[in-house]
Amino acid sequence: MSLHRLVVEAAERTPEAPAVHDMTGGLSYGRLDALADRYAAALLDAGVRPGNRVLLWTGKSAEVVALMQAVLRIGAIYVPVTPSNPIGRVRRIIADCRPSLVVTDLDDAPAPADLDGPRVEVVDRTALRDASEPGRRPAHHPAAPDDPAYILYTSGSTGEPKGVCLSHRNALSFTDWAAEKLRLRPGDRLANHAPFTFDLSVFDLYGAFRAGASVHLVPDTLAHAPDQLIDVLARRRITVWYSVPSAFLLLMRQGRLLDRGPLSLRTCVFAGEAFPLKDIKRLRAAWPGVRLLNWYGPTETNVCTSYEVTAADLVRTTPLPIGTGCCGNDVRLAPRPDGTAEIVVSGPTVMLGYWGRPPHHGPYRTGDLGRRDAHGDLEYLGRFDDLAKVRGHRVEPGEVEAALGAHPAVGDVVVLVSGSSDAARLHAVVVPRPGQRPQLLDLKRHCASLLPSYMIIDAVHTVEAIPRGPNGKTDRAALARELRTREPNRRA
């Protein structure tokens, strides 16, 4: 079974049923199926072949979903990139995955003419579609379960983005389990809040398609607008919501969602960061009839554990656990020399590997620390390295450090994270070059030219030297202790 078969089969069963809806309209399963075939024919005419990568530098729309389906139908691999990514980062992703084609929305993204080169062709999405006549239905490539389906680029510790390569089996093992766990049905209406570059969107799209349900795309312009988001939930009669906790906290704290009641929601799922205990208890108490689930897993494994929040958690005094293994995965704790234990995952959702690097074999070591509680549920205890979650996104401080290090006023730099969940903030600790005094606004602008918005620093501190340990490595703990005694420069 391959991912594109979900839409094909739903179109055969219920061609008139709604499939995907954006802010301008929607597509039924029959129309989505036909449009995906039209795009597939255009991609073949453009020279894309099985195994090629197609980089989608686009905004969210029903047509882009059809384009993603088209890439899968010809056996190629789609690589989503949001328009908010600066051209410098897009260029690095292109250099890494070497796509045969870059498809973009010129209305939504900067004109990428300077990306043209002997190995990369850039086309406008609408022009690509119009290059193929309606009604063309090319033969679909018979993808094997372990063939790559898509690549999601995450923050890299070396300063370069890393492409997590996922197979049809990886995605289907998760979506099959999730659809059954949540009892998805054709009448469900799933919201897609996460960008297509974020693995949460895999459930929104393919969970809906597996059930023959509809998915409703939340545009990036509304993603952090609480009143408009609540309006989308109400008008679209959303029944299933999946997001990082910070997005739902925005609705609770600034949109006063709990005053509105659960609307049409029957299930809410959270992943990507910890949900503050006091807030999840408020939500559980306010919405006793809505299922609430806490999912865990890095991009490299998608979701690998699950915990359902019940009335028993109303008296909890410790953070929510991340639950037990799911999707057919075996999730274990591997002891470490310091007495802690690392969460290790093996099973069908573990990635093929990082694009351009040797294939991944065996269990995946998450870098996350964990333990089991008295009920056998896993508890997440943080990381033993410096990777962090900021505003729901995984951030390697090394990538932010690499960007800041290119600023002419910066001699040395370390990036630290303070707080957690929606309160997480990125602090740049800078050793200035002689005669220079880097300012926060200038460094923010510099970050914005190289990094996604969630990686832009929130504060800057200047120091004479970065503390080092006996092995010469940065002593982040000592630096964090020092910063707690001083106020950052937040001047804009």
Short mmCIF file of N, CA and C in Angstrom, two decimals, residues 60-134:
data_model
loop_
_atom_site.label_atom_id
_atom_site.label_comp_id
_atom_site.label_asym_id
_atom_site.label_seq_id
_atom_site.Cartn_x
_atom_site.Cartn_y
_atom_site.Cartn_z
N LYS A 60 -0.10 27.04 1.87
CA LYS A 60 -1.09 25.98 2.04
C LYS A 60 -2.27 26.23 1.11
N SER A 61 -2.69 25.20 0.40
CA SER A 61 -3.90 25.28 -0.40
C SER A 61 -4.33 23.87 -0.77
N ALA A 62 -5.59 23.74 -1.17
CA ALA A 62 -6.09 22.44 -1.62
C ALA A 62 -5.31 21.99 -2.86
N GLU A 63 -4.93 22.93 -3.72
CA GLU A 63 -4.17 22.57 -4.92
C GLU A 63 -2.80 22.01 -4.57
N VAL A 64 -2.17 22.54 -3.54
CA VAL A 64 -0.87 22.02 -3.13
C VAL A 64 -1.01 20.60 -2.60
N VAL A 65 -2.10 20.31 -1.91
CA VAL A 65 -2.34 18.94 -1.46
C VAL A 65 -2.44 18.02 -2.67
N ALA A 66 -3.14 18.45 -3.72
CA ALA A 66 -3.21 17.66 -4.94
C ALA A 66 -1.83 17.47 -5.56
N LEU A 67 -1.00 18.50 -5.50
CA LEU A 67 0.35 18.40 -6.03
C LEU A 67 1.19 17.40 -5.24
N MET A 68 1.05 17.40 -3.93
CA MET A 68 1.74 16.40 -3.12
C MET A 68 1.32 14.99 -3.52
N GLN A 69 0.01 14.82 -3.72
CA GLN A 69 -0.49 13.52 -4.17
C GLN A 69 0.09 13.14 -5.52
N ALA A 70 0.23 14.13 -6.41
CA ALA A 70 0.78 13.87 -7.74
C ALA A 70 2.22 13.36 -7.67
N VAL A 71 3.01 13.99 -6.81
CA VAL A 71 4.41 13.57 -6.67
C VAL A 71 4.47 12.11 -6.26
N LEU A 72 3.61 11.72 -5.30
CA LEU A 72 3.60 10.33 -4.84
C LEU A 72 3.16 9.39 -5.95
N ARG A 73 2.21 9.81 -6.78
CA ARG A 73 1.66 8.94 -7.82
C ARG A 73 2.67 8.57 -8.88
N ILE A 74 3.69 9.40 -9.09
CA ILE A 74 4.70 9.07 -10.09
C ILE A 74 5.95 8.47 -9.46
N GLY A 75 5.87 8.17 -8.15
CA GLY A 75 6.99 7.53 -7.48
C GLY A 75 8.11 8.46 -7.07
N ALA A 76 7.84 9.77 -7.13
CA ALA A 76 8.84 10.75 -6.70
C ALA A 76 8.68 11.05 -5.21
N ILE A 77 9.49 11.96 -4.71
CA ILE A 77 9.54 12.27 -3.28
C ILE A 77 9.30 13.77 -3.12
N TYR A 78 8.31 14.15 -2.31
CA TYR A 78 8.07 15.58 -2.16
C TYR A 78 8.81 16.13 -0.93
N VAL A 79 9.26 17.37 -1.07
CA VAL A 79 10.02 18.06 -0.03
C VAL A 79 9.32 19.40 0.23
N PRO A 80 8.48 19.50 1.27
CA PRO A 80 7.77 20.75 1.50
C PRO A 80 8.66 21.79 2.18
N VAL A 81 8.54 23.04 1.73
CA VAL A 81 9.27 24.16 2.32
C VAL A 81 8.30 25.34 2.37
N THR A 82 8.13 25.96 3.53
CA THR A 82 7.17 27.05 3.66
C THR A 82 7.73 28.34 3.05
N PRO A 83 6.85 29.23 2.58
CA PRO A 83 7.31 30.51 2.02
C PRO A 83 8.07 31.36 3.03
N SER A 84 7.84 31.14 4.33
CA SER A 84 8.51 31.97 5.34
C SER A 84 9.99 31.65 5.46
N ASN A 85 10.44 30.54 4.88
CA ASN A 85 11.87 30.23 4.91
C ASN A 85 12.62 31.23 4.04
N PRO A 86 13.66 31.85 4.58
CA PRO A 86 14.44 32.78 3.76
C PRO A 86 15.15 32.05 2.63
N ILE A 87 15.44 32.80 1.59
CA ILE A 87 16.01 32.18 0.41
C ILE A 87 17.34 31.48 0.70
N GLY A 88 18.09 31.99 1.69
CA GLY A 88 19.36 31.36 2.02
C GLY A 88 19.17 29.94 2.53
N ARG A 89 18.17 29.74 3.35
CA ARG A 89 17.92 28.39 3.87
C ARG A 89 17.36 27.48 2.78
N VAL A 90 16.49 28.02 1.93
CA VAL A 90 15.96 27.22 0.83
C VAL A 90 17.09 26.77 -0.07
N ARG A 91 18.05 27.67 -0.31
CA ARG A 91 19.19 27.31 -1.15
C ARG A 91 19.98 26.16 -0.54
N ARG A 92 20.13 26.17 0.79
CA ARG A 92 20.87 25.07 1.44
C ARG A 92 20.09 23.76 1.36
N ILE A 93 18.77 23.82 1.47
CA ILE A 93 17.97 22.61 1.35
C ILE A 93 18.06 22.06 -0.07
N ILE A 94 18.02 22.94 -1.05
CA ILE A 94 18.15 22.50 -2.44
C ILE A 94 19.50 21.84 -2.68
N ALA A 95 20.56 22.43 -2.12
CA ALA A 95 21.88 21.84 -2.29
C ALA A 95 21.96 20.46 -1.66
N ASP A 96 21.18 20.24 -0.60
CA ASP A 96 21.23 18.95 0.08
C ASP A 96 20.41 17.88 -0.63
N CYS A 97 19.17 18.19 -1.00
CA CYS A 97 18.31 17.15 -1.56
C CYS A 97 18.35 17.09 -3.09
N ARG A 98 18.94 18.10 -3.74
CA ARG A 98 19.12 18.12 -5.19
C ARG A 98 17.83 17.75 -5.94
N PRO A 99 16.80 18.57 -5.81
CA PRO A 99 15.55 18.25 -6.49
C PRO A 99 15.67 18.39 -7.99
N SER A 100 14.86 17.63 -8.72
CA SER A 100 14.83 17.79 -10.17
C SER A 100 13.92 18.93 -10.56
N LEU A 101 13.06 19.36 -9.61
CA LEU A 101 12.13 20.44 -9.90
C LEU A 101 11.80 21.18 -8.61
N VAL A 102 11.72 22.51 -8.68
CA VAL A 102 11.23 23.34 -7.59
C VAL A 102 9.92 23.96 -8.05
N VAL A 103 8.85 23.70 -7.31
CA VAL A 103 7.54 24.26 -7.64
C VAL A 103 7.20 25.31 -6.58
N THR A 104 6.79 26.49 -7.01
CA THR A 104 6.56 27.56 -6.05
C THR A 104 5.27 28.32 -6.38
N ASP A 105 4.74 28.99 -5.40
CA ASP A 105 3.64 29.94 -5.57
C ASP A 105 4.25 31.33 -5.59
N LEU A 106 4.34 31.95 -6.71
CA LEU A 106 4.99 33.25 -6.80
C LEU A 106 4.24 34.33 -6.05
N ASP A 107 2.94 34.12 -5.79
CA ASP A 107 2.19 35.10 -5.02
C ASP A 107 2.50 35.02 -3.54
N ASP A 108 2.97 33.86 -3.08
CA ASP A 108 3.16 33.63 -1.65
C ASP A 108 4.62 33.67 -1.23
N ALA A 109 5.52 33.40 -2.15
CA ALA A 109 6.93 33.28 -1.79
C ALA A 109 7.76 34.26 -2.60
N PRO A 110 8.95 34.62 -2.10
CA PRO A 110 9.84 35.47 -2.89
C PRO A 110 10.16 34.80 -4.23
N ALA A 111 10.25 35.60 -5.28
CA ALA A 111 10.57 35.04 -6.59
C ALA A 111 11.93 34.36 -6.53
N PRO A 112 11.99 33.07 -6.85
CA PRO A 112 13.22 32.31 -6.65
C PRO A 112 14.08 32.22 -7.91
N ALA A 113 14.10 33.28 -8.74
CA ALA A 113 14.83 33.20 -9.99
C ALA A 113 16.31 32.88 -9.77
N ASP A 114 16.86 33.37 -8.66
CA ASP A 114 18.30 33.14 -8.43
C ASP A 114 18.58 31.72 -7.97
N LEU A 115 17.54 30.87 -7.85
CA LEU A 115 17.78 29.46 -7.54
C LEU A 115 18.04 28.66 -8.81
N ASP A 116 17.75 29.26 -9.96
CA ASP A 116 17.92 28.53 -11.21
C ASP A 116 19.37 28.09 -11.37
N GLY A 117 19.53 26.92 -11.92
CA GLY A 117 20.87 26.41 -12.16
C GLY A 117 20.78 25.22 -13.08
N PRO A 118 21.91 24.66 -13.46
CA PRO A 118 21.90 23.55 -14.43
C PRO A 118 21.15 22.32 -13.93
N ARG A 119 21.00 22.17 -12.60
CA ARG A 119 20.36 20.96 -12.07
C ARG A 119 18.99 21.24 -11.47
N VAL A 120 18.59 22.49 -11.44
CA VAL A 120 17.33 22.83 -10.79
C VAL A 120 16.49 23.69 -11.72
N GLU A 121 15.28 23.22 -11.99
CA GLU A 121 14.32 24.02 -12.75
C GLU A 121 13.26 24.52 -11.78
N VAL A 122 12.91 25.79 -11.89
CA VAL A 122 11.90 26.40 -11.03
C VAL A 122 10.67 26.70 -11.87
N VAL A 123 9.50 26.21 -11.42
CA VAL A 123 8.27 26.46 -12.15
C VAL A 123 7.21 26.99 -11.20
N ASP A 124 6.32 27.80 -11.73
CA ASP A 124 5.17 28.27 -10.97
C ASP A 124 4.12 27.17 -10.92
N ARG A 125 3.52 26.98 -9.76
CA ARG A 125 2.57 25.87 -9.60
C ARG A 125 1.41 25.96 -10.57
N THR A 126 0.83 27.14 -10.74
CA THR A 126 -0.31 27.29 -11.64
C THR A 126 0.09 26.99 -13.08
N ALA A 127 1.26 27.47 -13.47
CA ALA A 127 1.73 27.19 -14.83
C ALA A 127 1.96 25.70 -15.03
N LEU A 128 2.46 25.04 -14.01
CA LEU A 128 2.66 23.59 -14.10
C LEU A 128 1.33 22.89 -14.32
N ARG A 129 0.33 23.26 -13.55
CA ARG A 129 -0.99 22.63 -13.69
C ARG A 129 -1.56 22.88 -15.09
N ASP A 130 -1.47 24.12 -15.55
CA ASP A 130 -2.08 24.48 -16.83
C ASP A 130 -1.33 23.89 -18.02
N ALA A 131 -0.13 23.37 -17.78
CA ALA A 131 0.62 22.75 -18.87
C ALA A 131 0.06 21.39 -19.23
N SER A 132 -0.84 20.88 -18.41
CA SER A 132 -1.42 19.56 -18.65
C SER A 132 -2.93 19.69 -18.83
N GLU A 133 -3.46 18.99 -19.80
CA GLU A 133 -4.90 19.05 -20.06
C GLU A 133 -5.68 18.32 -18.98
N PRO A 134 -6.86 18.85 -18.59
CA PRO A 134 -7.71 18.13 -17.64
C PRO A 134 -8.10 16.76 -18.18
#
